Amino acid sequence: MLYGDGRGCYPAVGQHVADPPLLQGVPGMKEMRAAAGEPAQAAARPGARSRGRPRVVILGGGPNRIGQGIEFDYCCVHASLALREEGYESIMVNCNPETVSTDYDTSDRLYFEPLTLEDVLAIVEAEKPIGVIVQFGGQTPLNLAIPLQKAGVKILGTSPQAIDRAEDRKRFATLLRKLDLRQPPNGTARSPDEALRVAKRLGYPVLVRPSYVLGGRAMEIVYGPEDLNEYMARAVMASPQRPVLVDKFLEDAAEIDVDAVSDGGRTVIAGVMEHIEEAGIHSGDSCCALPPFTLAENIVAEIEESTRALARELGVRGLINVQYALRGDTVYVLEVNPRASRTVPFVAKATGVPWADVATRVIIGRTLRELGITREVRPPHSAVKAPVFPWSRFPGVDPVLGPEMKSTGEVMGVDAKFGVAFAKSQIAAGNAWAPRGKVFVSVNNRDKRAITSIAKRLAGLGFSLVATHGTAAVLKNSGLALEELPKVQEGARPNVIDRMKNGEIAFLINTPSGRHCRPFEISIRATAVRLGIPLVTTLSGAAAVVLGLEEMAAGQMGVRSLQQYQGDLAGAAAPQP
């Protein structure tokens, strides 16, 4: 294991180092002791062993943070192991001691170094690899692709030009027009005035975000000019000297994630995942199901064909992730990421195919046909990925979801039926939905009509309903019996917070009134989090909860190992052109 010389500070990406002594043998690289006090098998001097095998450098994701975590490290580890099996020497560059990729035996050589341009160039100069893989570590290594190529480093897999074509908004729009694919009306802005002009042309609400960032950092749904001005001041700090992306926000749209792998010719769909929460909630914070649980076959076929067309046009070699929105019967392309996504580990477990391993072998020259990967796997069971949030660590925080990612982990539930799979994922995430009890229902005006069907299903399961005046009136008009509670801000007691403290509420359905929620709304949700009472803040999430409760009440939950589910996959592949 190799580490730096303790300089203590590192140049930023693209910053010039006047005289590069760092490139002359990487001074300061020393031998590090491995496990149990034994010396590492790596020599102290770079380039001193395994000279008979070609070398490949894998760039990891760096420190864990929201939006870029262990899912990408999973891909890096599988890439390293696949390279070694293919006869290559794997060289890992990462600087996170809490990951498996920085274990001493995961790679042939480990550089515990910052993921900056100068440090990576120094390692490349010392190791003389045949190339560098940037697509497994998330956005951090992806941002180094073009600077490394300009410095003469060979990027293995999808070309940096293709990566930039997908990331750059104007080039991306040209690409979609060429393929006759739709995207939401959009524009770019570098100043508040320009952003206001674009938003006025598109019409509010708009989705605004910096470019070239991961995890939805500084992403917001903006409903008016004042909010947009406030946003622009913060967005420029998140991604300086890069344009802010302004998209027309598609209200009431479903979101779909697709992972695929391509060898430059053939593209195989790894998985089509339907989000349970509607568009506008970050994909990392939304539950998703594989296979889709409501999409029509013709919509799935259109999405799969669009993904193949995008991979073909970009010349993808390795993994690609495409995010779509479905509004009515119209499919829109939201974004294309020619890299590993955070859903790759989930898709691998759900389908029984190690997609990061497959992508690595494709990157170094193998074809999908050689690897026996020629058809999509459509599992006969349902797999649901659910996020895990750190709300309990932050008392008083409002647990409302939005376009900026907030989750810090994820779990998976698998069952023959979607509802039970969803219920299992919620149990794993720490949300123990009681089979009986009182449910507090309070939704915004926009959701009042749609809540009645969910409330009727809850009543049919034997739950008692309690609600505040506005929601109670709607539910009573639909023929439901319920208990009406005073609103918290009215001062009358007992209110819902009192009822929660007394242990009388089984769970809550509470949709926020808008971007700027009123203090009493926040206090209700924060109290639920503090007391460990399950809470759902979207109607789509509430519908999934009710379906899970219905299927659990019917006694349909079974317990099987993941290996048993994967054993059912034989013969589950669908023909792929």
Coordinates of C-alpha atoms in Angstrom, one line a residue:
M1 CA 0.0 0.0 0.0
L2 CA 1.4 3.4 -1.0
Y3 CA 0.7 6.8 0.4
G4 CA 1.9 10.4 -0.1
D5 CA 4.8 12.3 1.4
G6 CA 2.8 14.3 3.9
R7 CA 2.9 17.6 2.0
G8 CA -0.5 18.3 3.7
C9 CA -2.0 20.3 0.8
Y10 CA -2.8 19.3 -2.8
P11 CA -3.4 21.3 -5.9
A12 CA -7.0 21.5 -7.2
V13 CA -8.0 19.8 -10.4
G14 CA -6.5 21.6 -13.3
Q15 CA -4.2 23.7 -11.2
H16 CA -0.7 23.9 -12.7
V17 CA 2.3 22.7 -10.7
A18 CA 5.3 24.7 -11.8
D19 CA 8.0 22.0 -11.8
P20 CA 6.7 18.5 -11.5
P21 CA 9.1 16.6 -9.2
L22 CA 6.1 14.6 -8.2
L23 CA 6.3 12.8 -11.5
Q24 CA 9.9 11.7 -11.0
G25 CA 9.4 8.3 -9.3
V26 CA 6.7 9.6 -6.9
P27 CA 9.0 10.6 -4.0
G28 CA 7.7 10.0 -0.6
M29 CA 5.8 6.8 -1.5
K30 CA 6.7 4.4 1.2
E31 CA 5.8 0.9 2.3
M32 CA 2.8 0.6 4.6
R33 CA 2.2 -2.2 7.0
A34 CA -0.8 -4.3 6.2
A35 CA -3.1 -6.4 8.5
A36 CA -1.9 -7.9 11.8
G37 CA 1.3 -6.0 11.7
E38 CA 2.7 -7.9 8.7
P39 CA 4.5 -6.0 5.9
A40 CA 2.4 -5.4 2.8
Q41 CA 3.4 -7.6 -0.2
A42 CA 3.8 -4.4 -2.3
A43 CA 7.3 -3.2 -2.8
A44 CA 8.2 0.2 -1.5
R45 CA 9.3 1.4 -4.9
P46 CA 6.5 2.0 -7.6
G47 CA 6.8 -0.2 -10.6
A48 CA 8.8 -2.9 -8.8
R49 CA 6.7 -5.9 -9.3
S50 CA 4.4 -7.8 -11.6
R51 CA 6.1 -6.4 -14.6
G52 CA 4.9 -9.2 -16.8
R53 CA 1.2 -8.2 -16.5
P54 CA -0.4 -5.1 -18.1
R55 CA -1.5 -2.6 -15.5
V56 CA -4.8 -0.7 -15.3
V57 CA -5.5 2.1 -12.9
I58 CA -9.0 2.4 -11.3
L59 CA -10.0 5.8 -9.8
G60 CA -12.2 5.4 -6.8
G61 CA -14.8 7.8 -5.4
G62 CA -12.9 9.4 -2.6
P63 CA -14.5 10.3 0.8
N64 CA -18.1 9.1 1.3
R65 CA -20.7 11.8 1.2
I66 CA -24.3 12.1 0.3
G67 CA -24.7 11.3 -3.3
Q68 CA -21.4 9.4 -3.7
G69 CA -21.0 6.5 -1.3
I70 CA -20.4 2.8 -1.0
E71 CA -22.4 1.9 -4.1
F72 CA -19.6 3.2 -6.2
D73 CA -17.0 1.5 -4.1
Y74 CA -18.8 -1.8 -4.8
C75 CA -18.3 -1.1 -8.5
C76 CA -14.6 -0.3 -8.0
V77 CA -14.0 -3.5 -6.0
H78 CA -15.7 -5.7 -8.6
A79 CA -13.7 -4.0 -11.3
S80 CA -10.4 -4.7 -9.5
L81 CA -11.3 -8.4 -9.0
A82 CA -12.4 -8.8 -12.6
L83 CA -9.1 -7.2 -13.9
R84 CA -7.1 -9.6 -11.8
E85 CA -9.1 -12.6 -13.2
E86 CA -8.5 -11.3 -16.7
G87 CA -4.7 -11.3 -16.1
Y88 CA -4.2 -7.5 -15.5
E89 CA -2.5 -5.9 -12.5
S90 CA -5.2 -3.7 -10.8
I91 CA -4.0 -0.4 -9.3
M92 CA -6.5 1.3 -7.1
V93 CA -6.4 5.0 -6.4
N94 CA -8.6 6.1 -3.5
C95 CA -8.4 8.0 -0.2
N96 CA -11.2 6.6 1.9
P97 CA -10.1 4.2 4.8
E98 CA -13.7 3.1 5.4
T99 CA -14.1 1.4 2.0
V100 CA -13.4 -2.1 0.8
S101 CA -11.5 -0.8 -2.2
T102 CA -8.8 0.4 0.2
D103 CA -8.4 -3.0 1.8
Y104 CA -4.9 -4.2 1.3
D105 CA -5.9 -7.3 -0.6
T106 CA -8.6 -5.9 -2.9
S107 CA -6.1 -4.7 -5.6
D108 CA -2.6 -5.5 -6.6
R109 CA -1.5 -2.0 -5.7
L110 CA -3.2 0.7 -3.7
Y111 CA -2.4 4.4 -3.7
F112 CA -4.0 6.1 -0.8
E113 CA -3.9 9.5 -2.5
P114 CA -6.3 12.4 -3.2
L115 CA -8.2 12.2 -6.5
T116 CA -6.6 15.3 -8.0
L117 CA -5.2 15.7 -11.5
E118 CA -1.6 16.1 -10.3
D119 CA -1.7 13.1 -8.0
V120 CA -3.2 10.8 -10.6
L121 CA -0.7 12.0 -13.2
A122 CA 2.1 11.2 -10.8
I123 CA 0.8 7.7 -10.2
V124 CA 0.3 7.1 -14.0
E125 CA 3.9 8.3 -14.6
A126 CA 5.2 5.9 -12.0
E127 CA 3.1 2.8 -12.9
K128 CA 3.0 3.1 -16.8
P129 CA -0.5 1.5 -17.0
I130 CA -2.2 0.7 -20.3
G131 CA -5.0 3.1 -19.2
V132 CA -7.2 4.5 -16.5
I133 CA -10.8 3.5 -15.7
V134 CA -12.9 6.5 -14.5
Q135 CA -16.5 5.3 -14.8
F136 CA -16.9 3.4 -11.5
G137 CA -16.1 6.0 -8.8
G138 CA -19.0 8.4 -9.4
Q139 CA -18.7 12.0 -10.5
T140 CA -15.3 12.7 -8.9
P141 CA -13.2 10.6 -11.3
L142 CA -15.5 11.3 -14.2
N143 CA -14.6 15.0 -13.9
L144 CA -10.9 14.0 -14.3
A145 CA -11.5 12.3 -17.7
I146 CA -10.9 15.2 -20.0
P147 CA -8.0 16.7 -18.0
L148 CA -6.3 13.3 -17.9
Q149 CA -6.8 12.7 -21.6
K150 CA -5.3 16.2 -22.4
A151 CA -2.3 15.2 -20.4
G152 CA -1.8 12.1 -22.6
V153 CA -3.4 9.5 -20.4
K154 CA -5.5 6.8 -22.1
I155 CA -9.0 6.6 -20.7
L156 CA -10.4 3.0 -21.0
G157 CA -14.0 2.5 -21.8
T158 CA -16.4 5.3 -22.8
S159 CA -14.4 8.2 -24.3
P160 CA -14.1 11.5 -22.4
Q161 CA -15.7 13.2 -25.4
A162 CA -18.8 11.0 -25.1
I163 CA -18.9 11.7 -21.4
D164 CA -18.8 15.5 -22.0
R165 CA -21.4 15.1 -24.8
A166 CA -23.8 13.7 -22.2
E167 CA -22.8 16.2 -19.4
D168 CA -22.8 19.4 -21.5
R169 CA -26.4 20.6 -21.7
K170 CA -26.1 22.1 -25.2
R171 CA -24.4 19.1 -26.7
F172 CA -26.8 16.8 -24.9
A173 CA -29.8 18.7 -26.4
T174 CA -28.3 18.3 -29.9
L175 CA -27.8 14.6 -29.3
L176 CA -31.4 14.1 -28.3
R177 CA -32.7 16.0 -31.3
K178 CA -30.6 13.8 -33.6
L179 CA -32.1 10.7 -32.0
D180 CA -35.6 12.3 -32.0
L181 CA -35.9 11.8 -28.3
R182 CA -37.9 14.3 -26.1
Q183 CA -36.6 16.2 -23.1
P184 CA -38.3 18.7 -20.9
P185 CA -38.0 22.3 -22.2
N186 CA -34.8 23.7 -20.7
G187 CA -32.1 26.3 -20.8
T188 CA -28.8 27.3 -19.1
A189 CA -27.9 30.4 -17.2
R190 CA -24.7 31.9 -15.7
S191 CA -26.3 34.8 -13.9
P192 CA -29.5 35.6 -12.0
D193 CA -30.8 37.8 -14.9
E194 CA -30.2 35.1 -17.4
A195 CA -31.9 32.5 -15.2
L196 CA -35.0 34.8 -14.8
R197 CA -35.3 35.1 -18.6
V198 CA -35.0 31.4 -19.1
A199 CA -37.5 30.6 -16.3
K200 CA -40.0 33.1 -17.8
R201 CA -39.7 31.5 -21.2
L202 CA -40.2 28.0 -19.8
G203 CA -42.9 28.9 -17.2
Y204 CA -42.8 28.1 -13.5
P205 CA -42.2 25.7 -11.8
V206 CA -38.7 25.0 -13.0
L207 CA -36.0 22.6 -11.8
V208 CA -32.7 24.3 -11.3
R209 CA -29.3 22.7 -10.6
P210 CA -25.6 23.2 -11.2
S211 CA -23.9 21.2 -13.9
Y212 CA -21.4 18.4 -13.4
V213 CA -22.4 17.5 -9.8
L214 CA -23.7 14.3 -8.2
G215 CA -26.4 13.7 -5.6
G216 CA -28.6 16.5 -6.7
R217 CA -26.4 18.9 -4.9
A218 CA -28.0 22.4 -4.7
M219 CA -30.9 21.2 -6.9
E220 CA -34.3 22.7 -6.2
I221 CA -37.8 23.1 -7.6
V222 CA -38.4 26.8 -7.9
Y223 CA -41.9 28.3 -8.1
G224 CA -41.2 32.0 -8.6
P225 CA -38.7 34.8 -9.4
E226 CA -37.8 35.5 -5.8
D227 CA -36.9 31.9 -5.0
L228 CA -34.9 31.8 -8.2
N229 CA -32.8 34.8 -7.3
E230 CA -32.1 33.3 -3.9
Y231 CA -31.2 30.0 -5.5
M232 CA -28.8 31.5 -8.0
A233 CA -26.6 33.0 -5.3
R234 CA -26.1 29.5 -3.8
A235 CA -25.9 27.5 -7.0
V236 CA -22.9 29.4 -8.4
M237 CA -21.0 28.5 -5.2
A238 CA -21.8 24.7 -5.7
S239 CA -20.4 24.6 -9.2
P240 CA -18.4 27.8 -10.0
Q241 CA -17.7 28.8 -13.6
R242 CA -20.2 26.2 -14.9
P243 CA -23.7 27.0 -16.1
V244 CA -26.8 26.4 -14.0
L245 CA -29.3 24.1 -15.7
V246 CA -32.9 25.3 -15.8
D247 CA -35.6 22.7 -16.8
K248 CA -39.3 22.9 -16.9
F249 CA -40.5 20.8 -14.0
L250 CA -42.8 18.0 -15.1
E251 CA -45.5 17.8 -12.4
D252 CA -47.3 14.5 -11.7
A253 CA -44.7 12.6 -13.7
A254 CA -43.3 9.1 -12.9
E255 CA -39.6 8.6 -13.0
I256 CA -37.8 5.6 -14.4
D257 CA -34.1 4.6 -14.0
V258 CA -32.4 2.3 -16.5
D259 CA -29.0 0.7 -16.1
A260 CA -27.4 -0.9 -19.2
V261 CA -24.0 -2.2 -20.4
S262 CA -22.6 -1.8 -23.9
D263 CA -19.5 -3.2 -25.6
G264 CA -19.6 -0.5 -28.3
G265 CA -21.9 -2.5 -30.5
R266 CA -24.4 -4.5 -28.5
T267 CA -26.2 -3.0 -25.5
V268 CA -27.9 -5.2 -22.9
I269 CA -30.4 -3.7 -20.5
A270 CA -29.4 -4.6 -17.0
G271 CA -32.6 -3.3 -15.4
V272 CA -35.6 -0.9 -15.8
M273 CA -36.5 0.5 -12.4
E274 CA -39.8 2.4 -11.7
H275 CA -39.6 5.0 -8.9
I276 CA -42.4 4.8 -6.3
E277 CA -42.2 8.5 -5.5
E278 CA -43.0 11.0 -8.3
A279 CA -40.5 13.0 -10.3
G280 CA -39.0 15.8 -8.3
I281 CA -37.6 13.6 -5.5
H282 CA -34.0 12.6 -6.0
S283 CA -33.5 9.2 -7.4
G284 CA -31.3 8.3 -4.5
D285 CA -34.1 9.1 -2.0
S286 CA -36.9 7.4 -3.9
C287 CA -37.9 3.8 -3.5
C288 CA -37.7 2.0 -6.8
A289 CA -38.9 -1.4 -8.0
L290 CA -37.4 -3.9 -10.5
P291 CA -39.2 -4.9 -12.7
P292 CA -41.6 -1.9 -13.1
F293 CA -44.9 -2.4 -11.3
T294 CA -47.2 -0.2 -13.2
L295 CA -45.6 0.6 -16.6
A296 CA -47.2 -0.8 -19.7
E297 CA -45.1 -3.1 -21.9
N298 CA -45.1 -0.7 -24.8
I299 CA -43.7 2.1 -22.5
V300 CA -41.0 -0.3 -21.2
A301 CA -40.1 -1.3 -24.8
E302 CA -39.8 2.4 -25.8
I303 CA -37.6 3.2 -22.9
E304 CA -35.3 0.2 -23.6
E305 CA -35.0 1.1 -27.3
S306 CA -34.2 4.7 -26.4
T307 CA -31.5 3.5 -24.0
R308 CA -29.9 1.4 -26.7
A309 CA -30.0 4.3 -29.2
L310 CA -28.3 6.6 -26.7
A311 CA -25.6 4.0 -25.9
R312 CA -25.0 3.4 -29.6
E313 CA -24.8 7.1 -30.5
L314 CA -22.4 7.9 -27.6
G315 CA -20.2 4.8 -28.3
V316 CA -20.5 3.6 -24.7
R317 CA -18.2 0.9 -23.7
G318 CA -19.1 -0.1 -20.1
L319 CA -22.0 1.0 -18.0
I320 CA -24.6 3.7 -18.8
N321 CA -27.5 5.0 -16.7
V322 CA -30.4 6.9 -18.2
Q323 CA -33.1 8.6 -16.2
Y324 CA -36.6 9.1 -17.8
A325 CA -39.8 10.8 -16.8
L326 CA -43.2 9.5 -17.9
R327 CA -46.1 12.0 -18.1
G328 CA -49.2 10.5 -19.4
D329 CA -48.0 8.3 -22.3
T330 CA -45.1 10.6 -23.2
V331 CA -41.5 9.6 -22.3
Y332 CA -38.9 12.3 -21.6
V333 CA -35.2 11.9 -21.2
L334 CA -34.0 13.6 -18.1
E335 CA -30.3 12.8 -18.1
V336 CA -27.7 10.3 -19.4
N337 CA -24.8 9.2 -17.2
P338 CA -22.2 7.2 -19.2
R339 CA -20.8 5.6 -15.9
A340 CA -21.8 3.4 -13.1
S341 CA -24.8 4.5 -11.1
R342 CA -25.7 4.0 -7.5
T343 CA -28.3 1.4 -8.5
V344 CA -25.8 -1.0 -10.0
P345 CA -25.4 -3.1 -6.8
F346 CA -29.2 -3.3 -6.4
V347 CA -29.7 -4.4 -10.0
A348 CA -26.9 -7.0 -9.7
K349 CA -28.6 -8.5 -6.6
A350 CA -32.0 -8.4 -8.2
T351 CA -31.0 -10.0 -11.5
G352 CA -28.2 -12.3 -10.3
V353 CA -25.7 -10.7 -12.8
P354 CA -22.5 -8.9 -11.5
W355 CA -22.9 -6.0 -13.9
A356 CA -19.8 -4.1 -12.7
D357 CA -17.7 -7.2 -13.3
V358 CA -19.3 -7.6 -16.8
A359 CA -18.7 -3.9 -17.6
T360 CA -15.0 -4.1 -16.5
R361 CA -14.4 -7.0 -18.9
V362 CA -16.1 -5.1 -21.7
I363 CA -13.9 -2.1 -21.0
I364 CA -10.7 -4.0 -21.5
G365 CA -11.9 -5.4 -24.8
R366 CA -14.2 -8.4 -24.2
T367 CA -17.6 -8.5 -26.0
L368 CA -20.9 -9.2 -24.3
R369 CA -21.4 -12.2 -26.6
E370 CA -18.0 -13.6 -25.4
L371 CA -19.2 -13.2 -21.9
G372 CA -22.6 -14.9 -22.6
I373 CA -24.5 -11.7 -21.7
T374 CA -26.8 -11.3 -24.7
R375 CA -30.3 -11.0 -23.2
E376 CA -32.0 -8.9 -20.6
V377 CA -32.8 -10.6 -17.3
R378 CA -36.4 -10.1 -16.2
P379 CA -36.8 -11.5 -12.7
P380 CA -40.0 -13.3 -11.9
H381 CA -39.9 -11.7 -8.4
S382 CA -40.1 -8.1 -7.4
A383 CA -37.2 -6.3 -5.8
V384 CA -37.5 -3.0 -4.1
K385 CA -34.7 -0.6 -3.1
A386 CA -35.5 1.7 -0.3
P387 CA -33.4 4.6 1.1
V388 CA -32.3 4.9 4.8
F389 CA -32.3 8.5 6.2
P390 CA -30.3 10.0 9.1
W391 CA -33.3 11.9 10.5
S392 CA -32.8 10.5 14.0
R393 CA -29.3 12.1 14.1
F394 CA -30.7 15.5 13.5
P395 CA -33.6 16.3 15.9
G396 CA -36.0 18.9 14.6
V397 CA -35.1 18.5 11.0
D398 CA -38.0 18.4 8.5
P399 CA -38.0 14.9 6.8
V400 CA -39.5 16.1 3.5
L401 CA -38.0 14.8 0.3
G402 CA -37.0 16.9 -2.7
P403 CA -34.5 17.0 -5.6
E404 CA -31.4 17.2 -3.4
M405 CA -30.3 13.8 -2.0
K406 CA -30.5 13.3 1.7
S407 CA -30.3 9.5 2.3
T408 CA -27.2 7.9 3.7
G409 CA -27.9 4.3 3.0
E410 CA -30.2 1.8 1.3
V411 CA -31.8 -1.6 1.8
M412 CA -33.5 -4.1 -0.4
G413 CA -36.7 -6.2 -0.1
V414 CA -37.5 -9.1 -2.4
D415 CA -40.7 -11.1 -2.7
A416 CA -43.0 -12.6 -5.4
K417 CA -45.3 -9.7 -5.0
F418 CA -44.5 -6.0 -5.2
G419 CA -46.4 -4.9 -2.1
V420 CA -44.7 -7.5 0.1
A421 CA -41.3 -6.6 -1.4
F422 CA -42.0 -3.0 -0.6
A423 CA -43.1 -3.9 3.0
K424 CA -39.9 -5.9 3.5
S425 CA -37.8 -3.0 2.3
Q426 CA -39.6 -0.7 4.8
I427 CA -39.1 -3.1 7.7
A428 CA -35.4 -3.2 6.8
A429 CA -35.2 0.6 6.7
G430 CA -36.6 0.8 10.2
N431 CA -40.2 1.7 9.4
A432 CA -42.4 -0.8 11.2
W433 CA -45.8 -0.2 9.8
A434 CA -48.4 -1.4 12.4
P435 CA -51.1 -3.8 11.0
R436 CA -53.8 -1.9 13.1
G437 CA -54.2 1.3 14.9
K438 CA -54.9 5.0 14.3
V439 CA -53.6 6.7 11.2
F440 CA -53.2 10.5 11.1
V441 CA -54.0 11.9 7.7
S442 CA -53.3 15.5 6.7
V443 CA -52.6 16.4 3.1
N444 CA -52.2 19.6 1.1
N445 CA -55.1 20.9 -1.0
R446 CA -53.6 19.5 -4.2
D447 CA -53.7 15.9 -2.7
K448 CA -57.1 16.1 -1.0
R449 CA -59.1 14.5 -3.8
A450 CA -56.6 11.6 -4.3
I451 CA -56.3 10.8 -0.6
T452 CA -59.9 9.4 -0.4
S453 CA -59.1 6.1 -2.1
I454 CA -56.1 5.5 0.1
A455 CA -58.1 6.3 3.2
K456 CA -60.9 3.9 2.2
R457 CA -58.4 1.1 1.8
L458 CA -56.9 1.8 5.2
A459 CA -60.4 1.7 6.8
G460 CA -61.0 -1.6 5.0
L461 CA -57.9 -2.9 6.7
G462 CA -59.4 -2.0 10.1
F463 CA -57.4 1.2 10.7
S464 CA -59.1 4.2 12.5
L465 CA -58.6 7.5 10.8
V466 CA -57.9 10.9 12.5
A467 CA -57.4 14.1 10.5
T468 CA -57.4 17.9 10.9
H469 CA -60.4 20.0 9.6
G470 CA -59.6 20.4 5.9
T471 CA -58.7 16.8 5.2
A472 CA -61.4 15.5 7.6
A473 CA -64.1 17.4 5.6
V474 CA -63.0 15.7 2.3
L475 CA -62.9 12.3 3.9
K476 CA -66.3 12.7 5.6
N477 CA -67.8 13.8 2.3
S478 CA -66.6 10.5 0.8
G479 CA -68.5 8.6 3.5
L480 CA -65.6 7.8 5.8
A481 CA -65.9 7.8 9.6
L482 CA -63.1 9.5 11.4
E483 CA -62.0 11.5 14.4
E484 CA -61.3 15.2 13.8
L485 CA -58.4 16.8 15.6
P486 CA -57.6 20.5 16.1
K487 CA -54.8 21.9 14.2
V488 CA -51.6 22.4 16.1
Q489 CA -51.5 26.2 15.5
E490 CA -55.1 26.6 16.9
G491 CA -53.8 25.9 20.4
A492 CA -56.6 23.5 21.4
R493 CA -55.6 20.2 23.0
P494 CA -55.1 17.3 22.5
N495 CA -53.7 17.7 19.0
V496 CA -51.8 15.2 16.9
I497 CA -48.5 15.9 18.7
D498 CA -50.1 15.1 22.0
R499 CA -51.6 11.9 20.5
M500 CA -48.2 10.9 19.2
K501 CA -46.6 11.4 22.6
N502 CA -49.3 9.3 24.2
G503 CA -48.6 6.4 21.8
E504 CA -52.0 6.6 20.1
I505 CA -50.8 7.1 16.4
A506 CA -49.6 4.1 14.4
F507 CA -48.3 6.1 11.5
L508 CA -48.8 9.4 9.6
I509 CA -49.6 10.4 6.1
N510 CA -48.6 14.1 5.8
T511 CA -47.9 15.8 2.5
P512 CA -46.1 19.2 2.7
S513 CA -48.0 22.4 1.8
G514 CA -45.2 23.7 -0.4
R515 CA -41.5 24.6 -0.5
H516 CA -41.7 26.9 2.5
C517 CA -43.5 24.8 5.0
R518 CA -45.2 26.3 8.0
P519 CA -43.6 25.8 11.4
F520 CA -46.5 23.6 12.8
E521 CA -46.2 21.2 9.8
I522 CA -42.5 20.8 10.5
S523 CA -43.1 20.2 14.2
I524 CA -45.6 17.4 13.4
R525 CA -43.1 15.6 11.1
A526 CA -40.2 16.2 13.4
T527 CA -42.1 14.8 16.4
A528 CA -42.9 11.6 14.4
V529 CA -39.2 11.2 13.6
R530 CA -38.1 11.8 17.2
L531 CA -40.7 9.2 18.5
G532 CA -39.9 6.7 15.8
I533 CA -43.4 6.7 14.3
P534 CA -43.5 5.8 10.6
L535 CA -44.2 8.8 8.4
V536 CA -44.9 9.0 4.6
T537 CA -44.9 12.4 2.9
T538 CA -46.1 11.5 -0.7
L539 CA -49.3 10.0 -1.9
S540 CA -47.5 7.5 -4.1
G541 CA -45.5 6.4 -1.1
A542 CA -48.8 6.1 0.9
A543 CA -50.4 4.0 -1.8
A544 CA -47.4 1.6 -1.7
V545 CA -47.6 1.3 2.1
V546 CA -51.3 0.4 1.9
L547 CA -50.7 -2.2 -0.8
G548 CA -48.0 -3.7 1.3
L549 CA -50.3 -3.8 4.3
E550 CA -53.0 -5.4 2.2
E551 CA -50.7 -8.2 0.9
M552 CA -49.2 -8.7 4.3
A553 CA -52.7 -9.0 5.8
A554 CA -53.5 -11.7 3.3
G555 CA -50.6 -13.7 4.7
Q556 CA -48.6 -13.6 1.4
M557 CA -45.2 -12.8 2.9
G558 CA -42.6 -15.6 2.6
V559 CA -39.0 -15.7 3.6
R560 CA -36.4 -17.1 1.2
S561 CA -32.7 -16.5 0.7
L562 CA -31.4 -14.2 -2.0
Q563 CA -29.7 -17.3 -3.6
Q564 CA -33.1 -19.0 -3.8
Y565 CA -34.6 -16.0 -5.6
Q566 CA -31.6 -15.9 -8.0
G567 CA -32.1 -19.6 -8.6
D568 CA -35.5 -18.8 -10.1
L569 CA -33.8 -16.6 -12.8
A570 CA -33.0 -19.5 -15.0
G571 CA -35.1 -19.1 -18.1
A572 CA -36.3 -15.6 -17.0
A573 CA -34.3 -13.8 -19.7
A574 CA -36.2 -11.9 -22.4
P575 CA -35.0 -11.9 -26.0
Q576 CA -32.8 -8.9 -26.8
P577 CA -32.1 -7.7 -30.3

